[in-house]
CSV table of C-alpha atoms in Angstrom, one decimal:
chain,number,residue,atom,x,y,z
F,1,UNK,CA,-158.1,-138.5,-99.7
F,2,UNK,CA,-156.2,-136.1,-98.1
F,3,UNK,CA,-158.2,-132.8,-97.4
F,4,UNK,CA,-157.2,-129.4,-99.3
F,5,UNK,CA,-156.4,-126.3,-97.4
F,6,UNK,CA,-157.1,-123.3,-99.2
F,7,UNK,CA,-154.4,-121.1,-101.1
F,8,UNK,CA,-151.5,-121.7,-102.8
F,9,UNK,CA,-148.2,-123.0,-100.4
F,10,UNK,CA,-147.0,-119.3,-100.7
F,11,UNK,CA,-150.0,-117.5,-99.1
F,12,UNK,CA,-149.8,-120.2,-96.1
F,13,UNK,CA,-146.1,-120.5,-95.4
F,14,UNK,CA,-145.6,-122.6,-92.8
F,15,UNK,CA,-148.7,-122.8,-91.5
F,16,UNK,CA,-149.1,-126.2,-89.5
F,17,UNK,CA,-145.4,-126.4,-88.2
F,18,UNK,CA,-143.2,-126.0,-85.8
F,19,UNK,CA,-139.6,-125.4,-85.2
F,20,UNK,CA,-137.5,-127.8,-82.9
F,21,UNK,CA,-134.1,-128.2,-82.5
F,22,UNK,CA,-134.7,-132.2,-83.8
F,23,UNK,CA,-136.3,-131.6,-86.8
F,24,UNK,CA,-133.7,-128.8,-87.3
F,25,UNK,CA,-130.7,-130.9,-86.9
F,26,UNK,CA,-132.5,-133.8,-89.0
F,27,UNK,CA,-133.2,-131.4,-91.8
F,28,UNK,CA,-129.4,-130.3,-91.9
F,29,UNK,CA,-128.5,-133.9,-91.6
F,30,UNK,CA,-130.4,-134.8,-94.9
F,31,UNK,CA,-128.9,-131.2,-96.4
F,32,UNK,CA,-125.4,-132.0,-95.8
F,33,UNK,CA,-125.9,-135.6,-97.3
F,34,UNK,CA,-126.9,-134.2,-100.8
F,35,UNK,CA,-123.8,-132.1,-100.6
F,36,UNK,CA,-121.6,-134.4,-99.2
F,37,UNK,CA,-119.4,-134.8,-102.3
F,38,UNK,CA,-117.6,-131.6,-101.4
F,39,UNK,CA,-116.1,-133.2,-98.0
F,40,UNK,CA,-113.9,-135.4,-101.1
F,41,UNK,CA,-111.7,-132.5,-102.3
F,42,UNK,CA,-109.8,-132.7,-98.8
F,43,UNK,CA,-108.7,-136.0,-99.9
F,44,UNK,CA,-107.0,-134.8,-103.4
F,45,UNK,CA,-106.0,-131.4,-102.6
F,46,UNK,CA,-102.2,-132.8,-103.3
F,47,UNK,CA,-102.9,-133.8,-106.4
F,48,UNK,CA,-104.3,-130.2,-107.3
F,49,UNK,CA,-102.2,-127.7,-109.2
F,50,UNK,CA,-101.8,-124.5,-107.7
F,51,UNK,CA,-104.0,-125.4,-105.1
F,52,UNK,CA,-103.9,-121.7,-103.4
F,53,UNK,CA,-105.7,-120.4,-106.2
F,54,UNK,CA,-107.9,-123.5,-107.4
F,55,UNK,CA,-109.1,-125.2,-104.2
F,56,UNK,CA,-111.1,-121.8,-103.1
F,57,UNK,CA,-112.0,-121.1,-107.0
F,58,UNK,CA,-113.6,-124.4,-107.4
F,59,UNK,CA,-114.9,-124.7,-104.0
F,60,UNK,CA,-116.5,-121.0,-104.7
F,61,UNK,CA,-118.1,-121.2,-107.8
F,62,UNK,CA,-119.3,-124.9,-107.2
F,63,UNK,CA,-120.7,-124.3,-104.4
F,64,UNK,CA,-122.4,-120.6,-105.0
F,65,UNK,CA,-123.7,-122.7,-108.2
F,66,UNK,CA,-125.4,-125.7,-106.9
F,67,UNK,CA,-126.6,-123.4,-103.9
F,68,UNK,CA,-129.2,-120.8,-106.7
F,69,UNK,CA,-129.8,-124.7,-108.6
F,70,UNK,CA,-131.5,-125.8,-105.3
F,71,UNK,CA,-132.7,-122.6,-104.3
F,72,UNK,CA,-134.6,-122.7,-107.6
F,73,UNK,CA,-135.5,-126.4,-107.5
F,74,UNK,CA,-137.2,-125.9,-104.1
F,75,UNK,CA,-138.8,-122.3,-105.4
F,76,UNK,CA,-140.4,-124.5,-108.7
F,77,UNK,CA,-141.5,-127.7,-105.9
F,78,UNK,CA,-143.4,-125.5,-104.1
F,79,UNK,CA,-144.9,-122.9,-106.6
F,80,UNK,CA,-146.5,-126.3,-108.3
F,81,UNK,CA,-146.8,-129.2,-105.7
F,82,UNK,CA,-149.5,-129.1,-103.0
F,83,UNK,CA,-148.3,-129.1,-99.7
F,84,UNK,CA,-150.3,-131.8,-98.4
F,85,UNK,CA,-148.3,-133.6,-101.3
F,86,UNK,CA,-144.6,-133.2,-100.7
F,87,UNK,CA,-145.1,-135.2,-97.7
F,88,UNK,CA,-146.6,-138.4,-98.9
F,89,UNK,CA,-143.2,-140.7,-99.8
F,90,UNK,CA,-143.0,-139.7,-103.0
F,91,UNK,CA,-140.1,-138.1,-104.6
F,92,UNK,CA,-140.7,-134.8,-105.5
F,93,UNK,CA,-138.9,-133.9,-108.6
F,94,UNK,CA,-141.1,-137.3,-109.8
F,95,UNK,CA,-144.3,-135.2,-108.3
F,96,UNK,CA,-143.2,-132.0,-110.1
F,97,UNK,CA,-142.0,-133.7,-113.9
F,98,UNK,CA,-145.5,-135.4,-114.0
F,99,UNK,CA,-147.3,-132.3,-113.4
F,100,UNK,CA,-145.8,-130.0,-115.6
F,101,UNK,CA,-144.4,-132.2,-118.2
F,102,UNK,CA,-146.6,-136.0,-118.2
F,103,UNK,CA,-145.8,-139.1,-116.7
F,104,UNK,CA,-143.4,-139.9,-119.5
F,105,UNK,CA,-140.7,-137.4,-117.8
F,106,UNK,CA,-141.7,-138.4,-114.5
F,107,UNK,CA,-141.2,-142.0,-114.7
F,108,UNK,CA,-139.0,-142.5,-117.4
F,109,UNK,CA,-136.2,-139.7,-118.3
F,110,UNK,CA,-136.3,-138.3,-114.7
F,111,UNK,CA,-135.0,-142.0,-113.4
F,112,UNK,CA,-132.6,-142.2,-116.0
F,113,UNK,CA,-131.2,-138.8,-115.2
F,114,UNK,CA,-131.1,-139.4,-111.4
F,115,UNK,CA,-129.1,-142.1,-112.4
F,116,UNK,CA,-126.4,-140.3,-114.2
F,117,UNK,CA,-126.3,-138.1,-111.1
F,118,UNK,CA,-126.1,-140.7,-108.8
F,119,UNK,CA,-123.1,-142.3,-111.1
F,120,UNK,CA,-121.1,-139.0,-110.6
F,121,UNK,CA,-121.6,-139.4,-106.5
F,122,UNK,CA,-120.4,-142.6,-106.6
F,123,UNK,CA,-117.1,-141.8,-108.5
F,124,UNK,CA,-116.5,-139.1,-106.6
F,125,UNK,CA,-116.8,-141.0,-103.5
F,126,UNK,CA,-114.2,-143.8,-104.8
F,127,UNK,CA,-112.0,-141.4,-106.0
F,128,UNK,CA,-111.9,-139.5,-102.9
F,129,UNK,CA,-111.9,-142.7,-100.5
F,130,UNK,CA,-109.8,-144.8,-102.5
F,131,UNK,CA,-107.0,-142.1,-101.5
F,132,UNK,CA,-107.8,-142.1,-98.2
F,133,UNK,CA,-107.2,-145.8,-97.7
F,134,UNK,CA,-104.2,-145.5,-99.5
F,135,UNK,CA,-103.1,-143.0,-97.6
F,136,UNK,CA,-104.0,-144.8,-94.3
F,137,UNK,CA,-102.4,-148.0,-95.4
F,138,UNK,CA,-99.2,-146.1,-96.5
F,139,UNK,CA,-99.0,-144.7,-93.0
F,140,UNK,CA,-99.8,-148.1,-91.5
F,141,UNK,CA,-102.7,-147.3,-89.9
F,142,UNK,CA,-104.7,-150.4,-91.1
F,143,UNK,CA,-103.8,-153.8,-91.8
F,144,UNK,CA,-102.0,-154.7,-95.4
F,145,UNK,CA,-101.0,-151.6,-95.3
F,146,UNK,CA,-98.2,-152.5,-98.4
F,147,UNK,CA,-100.7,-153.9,-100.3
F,148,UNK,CA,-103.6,-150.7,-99.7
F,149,UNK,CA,-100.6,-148.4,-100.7
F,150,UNK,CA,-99.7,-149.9,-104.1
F,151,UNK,CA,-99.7,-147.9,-107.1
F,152,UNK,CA,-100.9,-149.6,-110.1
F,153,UNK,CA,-98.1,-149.6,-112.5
F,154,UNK,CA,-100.5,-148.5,-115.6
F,155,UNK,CA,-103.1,-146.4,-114.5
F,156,UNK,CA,-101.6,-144.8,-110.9
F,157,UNK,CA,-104.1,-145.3,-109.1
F,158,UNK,CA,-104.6,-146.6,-105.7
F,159,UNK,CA,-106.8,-150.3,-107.4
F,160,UNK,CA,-106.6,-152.2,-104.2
F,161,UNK,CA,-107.6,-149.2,-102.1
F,162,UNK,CA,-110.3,-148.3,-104.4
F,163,UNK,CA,-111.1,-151.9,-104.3
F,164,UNK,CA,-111.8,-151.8,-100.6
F,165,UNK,CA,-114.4,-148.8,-101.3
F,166,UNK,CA,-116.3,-150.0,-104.0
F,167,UNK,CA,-116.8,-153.3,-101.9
F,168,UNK,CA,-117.9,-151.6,-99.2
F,169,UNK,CA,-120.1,-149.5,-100.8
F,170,UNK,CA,-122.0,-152.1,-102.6
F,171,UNK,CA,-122.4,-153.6,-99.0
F,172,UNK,CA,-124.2,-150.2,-98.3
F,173,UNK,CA,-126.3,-150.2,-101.2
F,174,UNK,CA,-127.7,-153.6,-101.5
F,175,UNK,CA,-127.8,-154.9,-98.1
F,176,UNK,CA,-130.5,-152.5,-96.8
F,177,UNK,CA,-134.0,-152.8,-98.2
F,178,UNK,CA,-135.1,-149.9,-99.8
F,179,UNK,CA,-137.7,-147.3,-97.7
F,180,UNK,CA,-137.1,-146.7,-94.0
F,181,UNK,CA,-133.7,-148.8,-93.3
F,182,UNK,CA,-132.3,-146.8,-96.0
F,183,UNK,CA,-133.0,-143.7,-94.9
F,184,UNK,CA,-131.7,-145.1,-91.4
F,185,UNK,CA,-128.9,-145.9,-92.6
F,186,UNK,CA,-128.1,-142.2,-94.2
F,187,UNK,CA,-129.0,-141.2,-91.0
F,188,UNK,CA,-126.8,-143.1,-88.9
F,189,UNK,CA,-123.3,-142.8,-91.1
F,190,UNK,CA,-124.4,-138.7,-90.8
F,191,UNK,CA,-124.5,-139.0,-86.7
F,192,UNK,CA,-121.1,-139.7,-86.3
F,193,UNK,CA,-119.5,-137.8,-89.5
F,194,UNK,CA,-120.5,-134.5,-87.3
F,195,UNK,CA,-118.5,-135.2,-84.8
F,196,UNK,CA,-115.6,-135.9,-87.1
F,197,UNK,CA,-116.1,-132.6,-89.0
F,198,UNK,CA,-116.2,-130.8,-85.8
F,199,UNK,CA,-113.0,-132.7,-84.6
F,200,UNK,CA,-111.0,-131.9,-88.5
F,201,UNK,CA,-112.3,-127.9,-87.7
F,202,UNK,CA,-111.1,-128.2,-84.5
F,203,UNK,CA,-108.1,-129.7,-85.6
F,204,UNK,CA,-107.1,-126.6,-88.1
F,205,UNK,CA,-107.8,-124.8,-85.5
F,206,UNK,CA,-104.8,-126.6,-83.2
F,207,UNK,CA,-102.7,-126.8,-86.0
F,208,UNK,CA,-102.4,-123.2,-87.0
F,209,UNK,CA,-101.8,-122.2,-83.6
F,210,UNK,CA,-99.3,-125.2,-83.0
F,211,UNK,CA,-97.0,-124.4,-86.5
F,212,UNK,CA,-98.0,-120.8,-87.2
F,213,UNK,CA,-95.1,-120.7,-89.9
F,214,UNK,CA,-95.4,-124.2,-91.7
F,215,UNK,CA,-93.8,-124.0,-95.3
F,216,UNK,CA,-95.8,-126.9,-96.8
F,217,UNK,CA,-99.2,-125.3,-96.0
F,218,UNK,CA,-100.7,-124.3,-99.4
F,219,UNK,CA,-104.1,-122.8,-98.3
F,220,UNK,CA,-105.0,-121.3,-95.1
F,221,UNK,CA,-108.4,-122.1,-94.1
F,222,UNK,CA,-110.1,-118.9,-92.0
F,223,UNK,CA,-109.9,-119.5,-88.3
F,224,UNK,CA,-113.2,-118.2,-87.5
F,225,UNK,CA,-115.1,-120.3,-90.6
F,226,UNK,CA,-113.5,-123.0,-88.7
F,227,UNK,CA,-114.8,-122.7,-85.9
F,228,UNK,CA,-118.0,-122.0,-86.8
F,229,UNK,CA,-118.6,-125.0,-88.6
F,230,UNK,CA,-116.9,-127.0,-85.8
F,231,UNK,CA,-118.9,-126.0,-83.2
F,232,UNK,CA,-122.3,-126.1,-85.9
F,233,UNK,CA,-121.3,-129.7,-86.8
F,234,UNK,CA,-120.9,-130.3,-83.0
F,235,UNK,CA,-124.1,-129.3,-82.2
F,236,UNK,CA,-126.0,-130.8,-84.8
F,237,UNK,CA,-125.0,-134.5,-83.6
F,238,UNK,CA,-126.4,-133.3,-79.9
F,239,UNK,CA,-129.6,-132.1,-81.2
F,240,UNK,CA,-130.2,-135.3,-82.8
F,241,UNK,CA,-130.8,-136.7,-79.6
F,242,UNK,CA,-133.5,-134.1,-78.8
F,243,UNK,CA,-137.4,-135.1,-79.2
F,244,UNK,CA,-138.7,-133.6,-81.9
F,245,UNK,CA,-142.2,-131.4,-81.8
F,246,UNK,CA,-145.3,-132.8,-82.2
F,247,UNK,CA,-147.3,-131.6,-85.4
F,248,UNK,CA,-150.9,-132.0,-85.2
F,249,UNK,CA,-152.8,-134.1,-87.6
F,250,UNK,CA,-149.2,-135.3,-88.6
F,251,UNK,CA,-148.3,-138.8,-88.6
F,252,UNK,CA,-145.8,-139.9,-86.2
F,253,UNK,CA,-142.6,-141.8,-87.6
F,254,UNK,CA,-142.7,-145.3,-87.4
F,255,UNK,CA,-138.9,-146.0,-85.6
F,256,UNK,CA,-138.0,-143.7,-83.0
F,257,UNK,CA,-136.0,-140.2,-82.9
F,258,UNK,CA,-133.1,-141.3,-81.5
F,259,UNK,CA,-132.6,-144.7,-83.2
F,260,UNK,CA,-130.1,-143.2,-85.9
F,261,UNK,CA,-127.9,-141.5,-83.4
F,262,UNK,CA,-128.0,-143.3,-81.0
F,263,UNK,CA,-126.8,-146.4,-83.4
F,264,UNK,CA,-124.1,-143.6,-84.5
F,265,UNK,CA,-123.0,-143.8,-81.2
F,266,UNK,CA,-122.6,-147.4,-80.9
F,267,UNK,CA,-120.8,-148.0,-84.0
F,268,UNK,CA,-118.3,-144.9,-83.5
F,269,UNK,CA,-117.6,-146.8,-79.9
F,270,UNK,CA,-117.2,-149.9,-81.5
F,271,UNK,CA,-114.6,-148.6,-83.6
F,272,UNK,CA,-112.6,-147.6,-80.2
F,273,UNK,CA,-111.8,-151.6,-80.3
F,274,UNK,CA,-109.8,-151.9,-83.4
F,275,UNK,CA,-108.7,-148.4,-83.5
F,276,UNK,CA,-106.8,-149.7,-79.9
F,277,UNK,CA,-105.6,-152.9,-81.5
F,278,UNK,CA,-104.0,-150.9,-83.8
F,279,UNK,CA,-102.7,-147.8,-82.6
F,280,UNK,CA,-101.9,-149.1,-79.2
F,281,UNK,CA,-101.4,-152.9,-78.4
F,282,UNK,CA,-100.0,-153.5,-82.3
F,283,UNK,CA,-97.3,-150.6,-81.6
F,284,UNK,CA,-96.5,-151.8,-78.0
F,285,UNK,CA,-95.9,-155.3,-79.4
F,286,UNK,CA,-93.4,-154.8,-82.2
F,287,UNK,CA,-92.6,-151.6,-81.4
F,288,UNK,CA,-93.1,-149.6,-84.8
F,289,UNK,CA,-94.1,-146.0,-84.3
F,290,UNK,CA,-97.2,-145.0,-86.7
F,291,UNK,CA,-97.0,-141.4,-85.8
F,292,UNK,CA,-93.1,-141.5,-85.7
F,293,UNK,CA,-93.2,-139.9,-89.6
F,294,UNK,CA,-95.4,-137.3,-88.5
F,295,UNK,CA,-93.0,-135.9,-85.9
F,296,UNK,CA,-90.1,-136.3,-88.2
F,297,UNK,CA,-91.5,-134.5,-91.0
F,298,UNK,CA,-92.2,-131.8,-88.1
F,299,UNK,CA,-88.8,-131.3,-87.0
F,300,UNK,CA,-87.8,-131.3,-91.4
F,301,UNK,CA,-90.1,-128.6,-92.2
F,302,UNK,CA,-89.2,-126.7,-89.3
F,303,UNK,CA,-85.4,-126.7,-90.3
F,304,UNK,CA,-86.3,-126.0,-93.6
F,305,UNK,CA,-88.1,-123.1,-92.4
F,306,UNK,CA,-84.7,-122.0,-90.4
């Protein structure tokens, strides 16, 4: 049995931590992951109408929304769960329906509502990644490109694209056992999407200063957001590298601190190999230029703009 401090979690605070830049950069990590759907609307924003107006109104009010629904969520956790309790493994919205409303709510409707949640993730993240394959395989990038950039005659939608996604991400969900390696997992696809953030900020960044005047840009992102978040996203996948503090009377994590990144690292150079076979030896070998449309549509748009 685990022994009871006294007081409420209110009157002790955070009594018994400490604050590293680890356990920082680990807490964002799990943060951004529950809000990663948001990362999706990049993908669609040409399918948007008026997207000057909508992208920031949706963005806005989602966001601000979800942001007081958490706020309260975590407010309610730790007005009624014990501390010593959020810590043990198991889920706390679980922890919190069982105590205020019975085990019935707990461990039956809770699950079931999780669920539906966990549904609306999923088809955000095929919607949103089926267009980036097609996208990719319309600009050649991958293999079968003409295939991953057909348009189903019926529905127009990217199928075989969105095909590709939903395979993968049943690989994801099944292939790990639940627990640890799951959590690993979340961990490791995080590490490297922080440097790829930082990298898209970054990129804005280069962009706005390269075409100052670009006619087809719909929504102008602020400079200084931009590089904010690219140099926060930067810096959280180098703090994941740094040891963590050491809590007493708290039990040390059974794989080590830098097993998720530094697998994050391994896989994003691993993806160097066919990134080259593509981009590089494929291109010098028949001689088709990937990025040739890129420049062309440059040189349009700056006509048009003349």
């Amino acid at each position: 049995m685990l022994s009871r401090t006294p007081g409420t979690n209110w009157s002790r605070g955070f009594k018994g931590t400490k604050f590293d830049a680890q356990s920082f950069a680990s807490a964002m990590t799990r943060l951004f992951w529950s809000w990663e759907g948001w990362s999706n609307v990049g993908y669609v924003v040409g399918e948007v109408k008026n997207v000057k107006r909508n992208l920031p109104l949706s963005l806005g009010l989602a966001m601000s929304t979800l942001a007081v629904l958490y706020l309260l969520a975590n407010v309610a956790y730790f007005s009624v769960i014990p501390l010593e309790d959020i810590d043990n493994g198991t889920l706390l919205a679980a922890q919190f329906m069982d105590k205020i409303f019975g085990k019935a709510m707990g461990q039956v409707v809770l699950p079931i509502c999780i669920g539906i949640s966990i549904l609306g993730v999923v088809m955000s993240e095929l919607f949103g990644g089926g267009r980036l394959m097609y996208t990719a395989g319309k600009t050649g990038f991958v293999p079968y490109g003409d295939v991953l950039g057909e348009i189903h005659p019926r529905f127009g939608t990217p199928v075989y694209a969105m095909a590709i996604i939903w395979a993968l991400s049943l690989v994801f969900l099944f292939a790990p056992p639940p627990g640890k390696a799951f959590d690993l997992l979340v961990e490791l696809v995080q590490e490297g999407m922080w440097y790829f953030y930082a990298l898209t900020a970054f990129g804005v960044i280069i962009l706005r200063k390269r075409l100052p005047r670009y006619p087809l840009r719909r929504f102008r992102s602020s400079l200084v957001l931009s590089f904010l978040f690219g140099a926060l996203s930067f810096a959280l996948g180098i703090l994941q590298f740094y040891p963590p503090a050491e809590v007493p009377g708290k039990k040390k994590p059974e794989l080590p601190y830098y097993l998720a990144p530094l697998l994050g690292a391994i896989f994003m150079a691993l993806c160097l190999i066919p990134w080259y076979l593509r981009m590089w030896r494929y291109v010098n070998k028949t001689g088709i230029q990937l990025l040739g449309w890129i420049e062309a549509e440059e040189q349009e748009v700056l006509m048009m703009d003349d």
